[in-house]
DNA sequence: CGTCTCATGTAAGGAGTTACATGATTTA
DNA sequence: TAAATCATGTAACTCCTTACATGAGACG
């Protein structure tokens, strides 16, 4: 039921088509919430049936049509309600930590490969988040600017601060995961001995 | 398909019934991987069909019976294969950070409530993980001891170190989330002003 | 004798993934 | 005119959650 909330969040900023949303979920926003189009379109129709959205048919080119979804009052209300509630903390499902706990089953090289992949993954995420922060700080964040355009001036500070706060938390999380992976690599070296670097020219 | 792996991981340590597994998933292990019994029993039967497990009927009391699942050679092989592969990093789905990014929609008190819940949740997790580490360090970890009993002495060091490494990473993650929540609370105070403590005797 | 733990399920539905499918429009 | 982008789906499947259901054994 949270895809619904993610869709509401994005659509409160501006009306969009399913395709627009699909693109958002595929890029920046997609690292906080992902959804494939096969889930997006049906959910939008359901939300329209439930009165949270209205779809406006817009012509596109000569023959083409597209449906732009606008949030209704009921949609705003539902979103506000979600925002004023408290999240339930569901149970975890964390393959990497499950794997880490049994890492003695893996061959040393496989363990290294996994830990390096973990580090790389979180380095890439970190770069993403830092880019978002830079954009916020320099006023180049399209997402934030569109949001600010819907708000009175006196609320700009809060909206900006919360977005920055969010990304800053994600950066800190990524840094922690990178550090953990590095400790894991050091541990593998310590337990099984250091592998020679796979550099060129060294037999 | 990862519930399967979690089940294999637990069953490589010792044979268990569905009920035993269900209990594990409900307690300590459950914070890394959770599954309800309605998922466990069918999955065990599927794994038996696939040759990864064999269920041994064991009498229980006078009339009762229970099925104890043992990992087969094929099961060991499948687990080892998973351990030697590299995880795919699926897309995220992170309600709290989604919410944080739009926190200006929430009433200040609701924002505080959510952030405090986040902090509390991770404090509880942290306590859990630290307890696991203490048990490992003092030799009182049932999970680890049962695992070590299946291993030759020279592999004890690695198995112990990886378990410790796992929990230590989880502690660090929890600490980071706690810190982030506290920064969020400070931010709410800064944006909307501090709420008076809901203590007794004031006014 | 009651309550807690042990033991094992079914049924319904929602959420999410993967693959398949189609056609119009814009741009190089 | 070919390729990229825009636009919108269906179908099949797995995964996961929630609720419902039952009965035996152990312990006090």
Short mmCIF file of C-alpha atoms (C1' of nucleotides) in Angstrom, two decimals:
data_model
loop_
_atom_site.label_atom_id
_atom_site.label_comp_id
_atom_site.label_asym_id
_atom_site.label_seq_id
_atom_site.Cartn_x
_atom_site.Cartn_y
_atom_site.Cartn_z
CA UNK A 1 0.00 0.00 0.00
CA UNK A 2 3.06 2.25 -0.01
CA UNK A 3 3.46 2.50 -3.74
CA UNK A 4 0.26 4.44 -3.44
CA UNK A 5 1.87 6.86 -1.03
CA UNK A 6 4.94 7.27 -3.19
CA UNK A 7 2.72 8.08 -6.15
CA UNK A 8 0.75 10.60 -4.11
CA UNK A 9 3.97 12.23 -2.93
CA UNK A 10 5.19 12.73 -6.47
CA UNK A 11 1.81 13.84 -7.80
CA UNK A 12 1.26 16.43 -5.06
CA UNK A 13 4.20 18.29 -6.58
CA UNK A 14 2.76 18.33 -10.09
CA UNK A 15 0.39 16.35 -12.31
CA UNK A 16 2.07 13.64 -14.32
CA UNK A 17 1.43 10.75 -16.67
CA UNK A 18 2.20 7.15 -15.81
CA UNK A 19 5.21 7.39 -18.03
CA UNK A 20 6.58 10.42 -16.19
CA UNK A 21 6.21 8.54 -12.93
CA UNK A 22 7.85 5.48 -14.36
CA UNK A 23 10.84 7.62 -15.32
CA UNK A 24 11.08 9.12 -11.85
CA UNK A 25 11.08 5.68 -10.31
CA UNK A 26 13.79 4.63 -12.72
CA UNK A 27 16.13 7.48 -11.80
CA UNK A 28 16.88 9.56 -8.71
CA UNK A 29 13.69 8.85 -6.78
CA UNK A 30 14.01 5.19 -7.72
CA UNK A 31 16.75 4.74 -5.17
CA UNK A 32 14.32 5.49 -2.40
CA UNK A 33 11.34 3.88 -4.07
CA UNK A 34 11.24 1.73 -7.16
CA UNK A 35 8.29 0.45 -9.14
CA UNK A 36 7.97 -0.99 -12.65
CA UNK A 37 5.38 0.38 -15.08
CA UNK A 38 3.40 -2.82 -14.85
CA UNK A 39 2.62 -1.82 -11.30
CA UNK A 40 2.29 1.91 -11.84
CA UNK A 41 -0.47 1.99 -14.44
CA UNK A 42 -2.87 -0.36 -12.65
CA UNK A 43 -2.27 1.41 -9.35
CA UNK A 44 -3.05 4.79 -10.91
CA UNK A 45 -6.35 3.43 -12.21
CA UNK A 46 -7.17 1.98 -8.82
CA UNK A 47 -6.38 5.28 -7.17
CA UNK A 48 -8.66 7.03 -9.62
CA UNK A 49 -11.45 4.58 -8.79
CA UNK A 50 -10.82 5.34 -5.12
CA UNK A 51 -11.15 9.06 -5.77
CA UNK A 52 -7.58 10.00 -4.87
CA UNK A 53 -6.71 11.04 -8.40
CA UNK A 54 -8.44 12.25 -11.52
CA UNK A 55 -7.00 11.35 -14.89
CA UNK A 56 -7.23 14.11 -17.49
CA UNK A 57 -6.98 13.01 -21.09
CA UNK A 58 -4.52 15.25 -22.87
CA UNK A 59 -3.91 15.13 -26.62
CA UNK A 60 -0.37 14.31 -27.56
CA UNK A 61 0.78 14.99 -31.11
CA UNK A 62 -1.99 14.58 -33.71
CA UNK A 63 -3.49 11.25 -32.89
CA UNK A 64 -1.84 10.44 -29.58
CA UNK A 65 -3.44 10.75 -26.15
CA UNK A 66 -2.05 10.58 -22.70
CA UNK A 67 -3.56 10.61 -19.24
CA UNK A 68 -2.29 13.13 -16.80
CA UNK A 69 -3.13 12.33 -13.21
CA UNK A 70 -4.07 15.11 -10.81
CA UNK A 71 -4.37 14.65 -7.06
CA UNK A 72 -7.84 15.36 -5.69
CA UNK A 73 -8.75 16.84 -2.33
CA UNK A 74 -9.31 13.30 -1.07
CA UNK A 75 -5.85 12.40 -2.34
CA UNK A 76 -4.28 15.29 -0.48
CA UNK A 77 -6.16 14.26 2.62
CA UNK A 78 -4.98 10.65 2.35
CA UNK A 79 -1.40 11.77 1.93
CA UNK A 80 -1.59 14.16 4.85
CA UNK A 81 -3.03 11.38 6.96
CA UNK A 82 -0.15 9.08 6.07
CA UNK A 83 2.29 11.86 6.89
CA UNK A 84 0.67 12.47 10.27
CA UNK A 85 0.63 8.80 11.19
CA UNK A 86 3.55 6.70 12.36
CA UNK A 87 5.18 4.04 10.23
CA UNK A 88 5.18 0.46 11.32
CA UNK A 89 8.58 -1.08 11.37
CA UNK A 90 8.14 -4.32 9.54
CA UNK A 91 10.57 -7.16 9.84
CA UNK A 92 13.84 -6.92 8.06
CA UNK A 93 14.95 -8.84 5.04
CA UNK A 94 18.60 -8.31 4.55
CA UNK A 95 20.36 -10.78 2.24
CA UNK A 96 23.77 -9.19 2.63
CA UNK A 97 23.85 -9.50 6.40
CA UNK A 98 22.41 -12.99 6.21
CA UNK A 99 25.25 -13.86 3.87
CA UNK A 100 27.87 -12.11 5.98
CA UNK A 101 26.90 -14.20 9.00
CA UNK A 102 27.75 -17.40 7.11
CA UNK A 103 30.67 -16.08 5.10
CA UNK A 104 32.94 -18.93 6.17
CA UNK A 105 30.99 -21.04 3.64
CA UNK A 106 32.24 -18.91 0.76
CA UNK A 107 35.59 -19.27 -0.90
CA UNK A 108 37.86 -16.39 0.12
CA UNK A 109 37.82 -14.93 -3.38
CA UNK A 110 34.01 -15.08 -3.48
CA UNK A 111 33.81 -13.39 -0.11
CA UNK A 112 36.08 -10.61 -1.36
CA UNK A 113 34.05 -10.26 -4.54
CA UNK A 114 30.86 -9.89 -2.54
CA UNK A 115 32.30 -7.36 -0.13
CA UNK A 116 33.78 -5.34 -2.97
CA UNK A 117 30.40 -5.38 -4.72
CA UNK A 118 28.80 -4.15 -1.51
CA UNK A 119 31.31 -1.34 -1.26
CA UNK A 120 30.90 -0.39 -4.91
CA UNK A 121 27.13 -0.41 -4.68
CA UNK A 122 27.12 1.94 -1.75
CA UNK A 123 29.78 4.15 -3.29
CA UNK A 124 27.53 4.61 -6.30
CA UNK A 125 24.58 5.39 -4.07
CA UNK A 126 26.64 7.83 -2.07
CA UNK A 127 27.63 9.68 -5.23
CA UNK A 128 23.94 9.85 -6.21
CA UNK A 129 22.89 11.31 -2.88
CA UNK A 130 25.73 13.79 -2.82
CA UNK A 131 24.75 14.98 -6.26
CA UNK A 132 21.21 15.54 -4.99
CA UNK A 133 22.55 17.59 -2.10
CA UNK A 134 24.71 19.67 -4.42
CA UNK A 135 21.67 20.36 -6.59
CA UNK A 136 19.63 21.41 -3.58
CA UNK A 137 22.40 23.69 -2.34
CA UNK A 138 22.90 25.37 -5.70
CA UNK A 139 19.19 25.72 -6.41
CA UNK A 140 19.36 23.31 -9.36
CA UNK A 141 17.14 20.59 -7.95
CA UNK A 142 14.21 20.32 -10.33
CA UNK A 143 12.31 18.19 -7.85
CA UNK A 144 12.72 20.71 -5.06
CA UNK A 145 12.10 23.75 -7.24
CA UNK A 146 8.83 22.38 -8.52
CA UNK A 147 7.82 21.62 -4.95
CA UNK A 148 8.75 25.12 -3.77
CA UNK A 149 6.70 26.65 -6.58
CA UNK A 150 3.58 25.18 -4.95
CA UNK A 151 4.41 26.61 -1.52
CA UNK A 152 4.29 30.08 0.06
CA UNK A 153 7.74 31.61 0.69
CA UNK A 154 7.64 31.07 4.43
CA UNK A 155 7.46 27.30 3.97
CA UNK A 156 10.42 27.11 1.62
CA UNK A 157 12.92 26.75 4.40
CA UNK A 158 11.28 23.67 5.90
CA UNK A 159 10.72 21.91 2.57
CA UNK A 160 14.35 22.49 1.59
CA UNK A 161 15.71 21.45 4.97
CA UNK A 162 13.78 18.16 5.04
CA UNK A 163 14.94 17.17 1.60
CA UNK A 164 18.51 17.96 2.49
CA UNK A 165 18.11 16.08 5.77
CA UNK A 166 16.84 13.03 3.91
CA UNK A 167 19.75 12.88 1.49
CA UNK A 168 22.27 13.62 4.18
CA UNK A 169 20.96 10.62 6.11
CA UNK A 170 21.29 8.46 3.02
CA UNK A 171 24.88 9.62 2.53
CA UNK A 172 25.69 8.72 6.13
CA UNK A 173 24.11 5.32 5.68
CA UNK A 174 26.08 4.66 2.50
CA UNK A 175 29.29 5.69 4.23
CA UNK A 176 28.59 3.28 7.03
CA UNK A 177 28.03 0.41 4.58
CA UNK A 178 31.25 1.27 2.74
CA UNK A 179 33.17 1.25 5.99
CA UNK A 180 31.64 -2.06 7.00
CA UNK A 181 32.56 -3.65 3.67
CA UNK A 182 36.15 -2.43 4.06
CA UNK A 183 36.34 -3.96 7.51
CA UNK A 184 35.03 -7.17 6.00
CA UNK A 185 37.75 -7.14 3.36
CA UNK A 186 40.37 -6.56 6.02
CA UNK A 187 38.94 -9.47 7.99
CA UNK A 188 39.09 -11.80 5.00
CA UNK A 189 42.73 -10.82 4.48
CA UNK A 190 43.48 -11.45 8.10
CA UNK A 191 41.78 -14.85 8.15
CA UNK A 192 42.95 -16.27 4.84
CA UNK A 193 45.97 -14.15 3.96
CA UNK A 194 46.15 -11.31 1.48
CA UNK A 195 45.59 -12.17 -2.17
CA UNK A 196 48.15 -10.66 -4.54
CA UNK A 197 46.73 -7.72 -6.47
CA UNK A 198 45.37 -8.77 -9.85
CA UNK A 199 47.50 -6.12 -11.54
CA UNK A 200 49.10 -6.42 -14.98
CA UNK A 201 52.59 -7.76 -15.53
CA UNK A 202 52.87 -9.56 -12.19
CA UNK A 203 52.97 -13.18 -13.28
CA UNK B 1 13.81 -17.12 -3.51
CA UNK B 2 15.84 -15.94 -0.55
CA UNK B 3 13.63 -17.41 2.13
CA UNK B 4 14.95 -20.66 0.73
CA UNK B 5 18.51 -19.54 1.38
CA UNK B 6 17.71 -18.40 4.89
CA UNK B 7 16.16 -21.79 5.62
CA UNK B 8 19.17 -23.58 4.22
CA UNK B 9 21.50 -21.43 6.31
CA UNK B 10 19.67 -22.34 9.50
CA UNK B 11 19.29 -26.01 8.62
CA UNK B 12 22.96 -26.48 7.76
CA UNK B 13 23.67 -25.87 11.43
CA UNK B 14 21.24 -28.51 12.64
CA UNK B 15 18.05 -30.31 11.59
CA UNK B 16 14.88 -28.59 12.70
CA UNK B 17 11.11 -28.71 12.43
CA UNK B 18 9.07 -25.98 10.78
CA UNK B 19 8.09 -24.82 14.21
CA UNK B 20 11.70 -24.46 15.33
CA UNK B 21 12.41 -22.37 12.24
CA UNK B 22 9.35 -20.27 12.83
CA UNK B 23 10.62 -19.50 16.32
CA UNK B 24 14.04 -18.52 15.03
CA UNK B 25 12.48 -16.15 12.54
CA UNK B 26 10.42 -14.68 15.31
CA UNK B 27 13.37 -13.90 17.55
CA UNK B 28 17.03 -12.99 17.07
CA UNK B 29 17.45 -14.20 13.50
CA UNK B 30 14.13 -12.60 12.65
CA UNK B 31 15.72 -9.20 12.70
CA UNK B 32 17.85 -10.16 9.74
CA UNK B 33 15.26 -12.33 8.11
CA UNK B 34 11.61 -12.74 8.97
CA UNK B 35 9.04 -15.19 7.65
CA UNK B 36 5.64 -16.28 8.97
CA UNK B 37 4.81 -19.96 9.38
CA UNK B 38 2.37 -19.79 6.51
CA UNK B 39 5.38 -19.29 4.29
CA UNK B 40 7.78 -21.62 6.06
CA UNK B 41 5.83 -24.89 5.91
CA UNK B 42 5.00 -24.75 2.19
CA UNK B 43 8.54 -23.69 1.35
CA UNK B 44 9.98 -26.63 3.30
CA UNK B 45 7.76 -29.02 1.35
CA UNK B 46 8.83 -27.43 -1.92
CA UNK B 47 12.47 -27.72 -0.93
CA UNK B 48 11.95 -31.37 -0.12
CA UNK B 49 10.38 -31.90 -3.55
CA UNK B 50 13.42 -30.18 -5.06
CA UNK B 51 15.73 -32.52 -3.20
CA UNK B 52 17.38 -29.90 -1.00
CA UNK B 53 15.94 -31.33 2.20
CA UNK B 54 14.62 -34.59 3.52
CA UNK B 55 11.91 -34.57 6.13
CA UNK B 56 12.23 -37.23 8.80
CA UNK B 57 9.08 -38.10 10.68
CA UNK B 58 9.83 -38.12 14.38
CA UNK B 59 7.34 -39.30 17.00
CA UNK B 60 6.45 -36.68 19.52
CA UNK B 61 4.69 -37.73 22.69
CA UNK B 62 2.38 -40.75 22.30
CA UNK B 63 0.32 -39.88 19.27
CA UNK B 64 2.06 -36.77 17.98
CA UNK B 65 4.43 -36.59 15.04
CA UNK B 66 6.68 -33.90 13.77
CA UNK B 67 8.82 -33.50 10.70
CA UNK B 68 12.45 -32.71 11.17
CA UNK B 69 14.12 -31.40 8.04
CA UNK B 70 17.68 -32.39 7.21
CA UNK B 71 19.76 -30.73 4.51
CA UNK B 72 20.83 -33.09 1.71
CA UNK B 73 24.07 -33.00 -0.27
CA UNK B 74 22.18 -31.11 -2.99
CA UNK B 75 21.02 -28.64 -0.35
CA UNK B 76 24.57 -28.06 0.83
CA UNK B 77 25.65 -27.60 -2.77
CA UNK B 78 22.88 -25.06 -3.46
CA UNK B 79 23.79 -23.12 -0.35
CA UNK B 80 27.47 -23.13 -1.20
CA UNK B 81 26.63 -21.92 -4.68
CA UNK B 82 24.62 -19.02 -3.28
CA UNK B 83 27.47 -18.18 -0.95
CA UNK B 84 30.00 -18.19 -3.79
CA UNK B 85 27.84 -16.01 -6.03
CA UNK B 86 27.33 -12.28 -5.79
CA UNK B 87 24.10 -10.70 -4.60
CA UNK B 88 22.12 -8.48 -6.87
CA UNK B 89 21.34 -5.15 -5.38
CA UNK B 90 17.66 -4.69 -6.00
CA UNK B 91 15.96 -1.36 -5.90
CA UNK B 92 15.27 0.17 -2.57
CA UNK B 93 11.97 0.59 -0.86
CA UNK B 94 12.41 2.85 2.07
CA UNK B 95 9.22 4.33 3.55
CA UNK B 96 11.00 6.30 6.25
CA UNK B 97 13.25 8.19 3.87
CA UNK B 98 10.35 8.74 1.49
CA UNK B 99 8.47 10.23 4.39
CA UNK B 100 11.40 12.28 5.58
CA UNK B 101 11.70 13.92 2.18
CA UNK B 102 8.15 15.28 2.48
CA UNK B 103 8.11 15.92 6.20
CA UNK B 104 6.90 19.49 5.77
CA UNK B 105 3.47 17.95 5.12
CA UNK B 106 3.31 16.55 8.64
CA UNK B 107 2.30 18.50 11.69
CA UNK B 108 5.35 19.22 13.83
CA UNK B 109 4.14 16.93 16.57
CA UNK B 110 3.59 14.11 14.08
CA UNK B 111 7.05 14.65 12.63
CA UNK B 112 8.54 14.43 16.12
CA UNK B 113 6.54 11.32 16.90
CA UNK B 114 7.79 9.62 13.75
CA UNK B 115 11.41 10.56 14.36
CA UNK B 116 11.23 9.42 17.95
CA UNK B 117 9.73 6.12 16.79
CA UNK B 118 12.58 5.75 14.35
CA UNK B 119 15.10 6.39 17.08
CA UNK B 120 13.39 3.99 19.46
CA UNK B 121 13.14 1.27 16.86
CA UNK B 122 16.84 1.42 16.13
CA UNK B 123 17.75 1.66 19.79
CA UNK B 124 15.90 -1.59 20.37
CA UNK B 125 17.66 -3.19 17.41
CA UNK B 126 21.01 -1.95 18.64
CA UNK B 127 20.41 -3.51 22.04
CA UNK B 128 19.54 -6.79 20.31
CA UNK B 129 22.73 -6.81 18.25
CA UNK B 130 24.90 -5.85 21.17
CA UNK B 131 23.45 -8.69 23.17
CA UNK B 132 24.36 -11.08 20.33
CA UNK B 133 27.92 -9.77 20.35
CA UNK B 134 28.15 -10.20 24.10
CA UNK B 135 26.98 -13.78 23.76
CA UNK B 136 29.54 -14.48 21.06
CA UNK B 137 32.32 -12.96 23.14
CA UNK B 138 31.45 -14.89 26.26
CA UNK B 139 30.85 -18.17 24.43
CA UNK B 140 27.15 -18.17 25.27
CA UNK B 141 25.79 -17.88 21.75
CA UNK B 142 23.74 -21.00 21.16
CA UNK B 143 23.59 -20.29 17.46
CA UNK B 144 27.35 -19.98 17.14
CA UNK B 145 28.14 -22.90 19.43
CA UNK B 146 25.92 -25.25 17.47
CA UNK B 147 27.60 -24.06 14.29
CA UNK B 148 31.09 -24.55 15.74
CA UNK B 149 30.19 -28.07 16.80
CA UNK B 150 29.85 -28.97 13.11
CA UNK B 151 33.25 -27.53 12.21
CA UNK B 152 36.88 -28.59 12.71
CA UNK B 153 38.76 -26.47 15.25
CA UNK B 154 40.82 -24.62 12.66
CA UNK B 155 37.67 -23.12 11.15
CA UNK B 156 36.26 -21.84 14.42
CA UNK B 157 38.09 -18.55 14.18
CA UNK B 158 36.59 -17.61 10.82
CA UNK B 159 33.05 -18.65 11.70
CA UNK B 160 33.19 -16.66 14.92
CA UNK B 161 34.75 -13.62 13.28
CA UNK B 162 32.13 -13.44 10.51
CA UNK B 163 29.27 -13.63 12.94
CA UNK B 164 30.79 -10.94 15.06
CA UNK B 165 31.49 -8.86 11.97
CA UNK B 166 27.85 -9.14 10.91
CA UNK B 167 26.45 -7.97 14.22
CA UNK B 168 29.01 -5.24 14.55
CA UNK B 169 27.89 -3.88 11.17
CA UNK B 170 24.29 -3.98 12.32
CA UNK B 171 25.18 -2.07 15.47
CA UNK B 172 26.94 0.59 13.42
CA UNK B 173 23.93 0.87 11.13
CA UNK B 174 21.57 1.23 14.06
CA UNK B 175 23.77 3.91 15.57
CA UNK B 176 23.72 5.81 12.33
CA UNK B 177 19.93 5.68 12.17
CA UNK B 178 19.66 6.86 15.77
CA UNK B 179 21.96 9.76 15.03
CA UNK B 180 19.99 10.67 11.94
CA UNK B 181 16.71 10.64 13.87
CA UNK B 182 18.22 12.92 16.51
CA UNK B 183 19.35 15.35 13.85
CA UNK B 184 15.83 15.26 12.48
CA UNK B 185 14.39 16.10 15.89
CA UNK B 186 16.82 18.99 16.23
CA UNK B 187 15.78 20.19 12.80
CA UNK B 188 12.09 20.10 13.68
CA UNK B 189 12.85 22.11 16.82
CA UNK B 190 14.81 24.61 14.82
CA UNK B 191 12.12 25.02 12.16
CA UNK B 192 9.03 25.11 14.33
CA UNK B 193 10.35 25.94 17.76
CA UNK B 194 10.87 23.62 20.68
CA UNK B 195 7.82 21.98 22.20
CA UNK B 196 7.68 22.20 25.97
CA UNK B 197 8.45 18.86 27.61
CA UNK B 198 5.28 16.96 28.39
CA UNK B 199 6.35 16.71 31.99
CA UNK B 200 4.13 16.92 35.09
CA UNK B 201 3.57 20.08 37.12
CA UNK B 202 4.00 22.62 34.34
CA UNK B 203 0.92 24.78 34.09
"C1'" DC C 1 -8.38 -28.75 34.18
"C1'" DG C 2 -6.67 -24.79 32.09
"C1'" DT C 3 -3.16 -22.46 29.80
"C1'" DC C 4 1.05 -22.31 27.39
"C1'" DT C 5 3.97 -24.22 24.06
"C1'" DC C 6 4.50 -27.29 20.22
"C1'" DA C 7 3.06 -28.48 15.69
"C1'" DT C 8 1.02 -27.77 11.10
"C1'" DG C 9 -1.57 -26.15 8.08
"C1'" DT C 10 -5.37 -23.47 4.40
"C1'" DA C 11 -7.31 -19.55 2.04
"C1'" DA C 12 -7.52 -15.03 0.24
"C1'" DG C 13 -5.42 -11.26 -1.24
"C1'" DG C 14 -1.97 -7.68 -1.97
"C1'" DA C 15 2.61 -6.50 -3.60
"C1'" DG C 16 6.24 -7.03 -6.71
"C1'" DT C 17 8.85 -9.15 -10.78
"C1'" DT C 18 9.53 -10.56 -15.47
"C1'" DA C 19 8.27 -11.12 -19.87
"C1'" DC C 20 5.59 -9.99 -23.62
"C1'" DA C 21 3.17 -6.62 -26.53
"C1'" DT C 22 1.86 -2.48 -29.24
"C1'" DG C 23 1.83 1.85 -31.37
"C1'" DA C 24 2.57 6.98 -31.81
"C1'" DT C 25 5.90 10.87 -31.77
"C1'" DT C 26 10.05 13.22 -31.97
"C1'" DT C 27 14.68 13.84 -33.47
"C1'" DA C 28 18.86 13.04 -35.82
"C1'" DT D 1 13.74 6.64 -42.45
"C1'" DA D 2 15.72 4.67 -38.53
"C1'" DA D 3 16.29 5.07 -33.76
"C1'" DA D 4 15.11 6.92 -29.44
"C1'" DT D 5 11.61 8.38 -26.58
"C1'" DC D 6 6.83 8.63 -25.16
"C1'" DA D 7 2.84 6.13 -23.88
"C1'" DT D 8 0.18 2.21 -22.08
"C1'" DG D 9 -0.87 -1.88 -21.19
"C1'" DT D 10 -1.61 -7.68 -20.24
"C1'" DA D 11 -0.33 -12.18 -18.37
"C1'" DA D 12 1.90 -15.27 -15.55
"C1'" DC D 13 4.19 -15.90 -11.59
"C1'" DT D 14 6.47 -15.55 -7.10
"C1'" DC D 15 6.59 -13.62 -2.81
"C1'" DC D 16 4.66 -12.06 1.28
"C1'" DT D 17 0.96 -10.82 4.60
"C1'" DT D 18 -3.14 -11.59 7.28
"C1'" DA D 19 -6.55 -14.15 8.96
"C1'" DC D 20 -8.46 -18.34 10.10
"C1'" DA D 21 -8.13 -23.07 11.86
"C1'" DT D 22 -6.98 -27.27 14.49
"C1'" DG D 23 -5.14 -30.38 17.70
"C1'" DA D 24 -1.65 -32.65 20.78
"C1'" DG D 25 1.65 -32.31 24.68
"C1'" DA D 26 3.61 -30.31 28.88
"C1'" DC D 27 3.21 -28.10 33.14
"C1'" DG D 28 1.28 -26.20 37.13
#
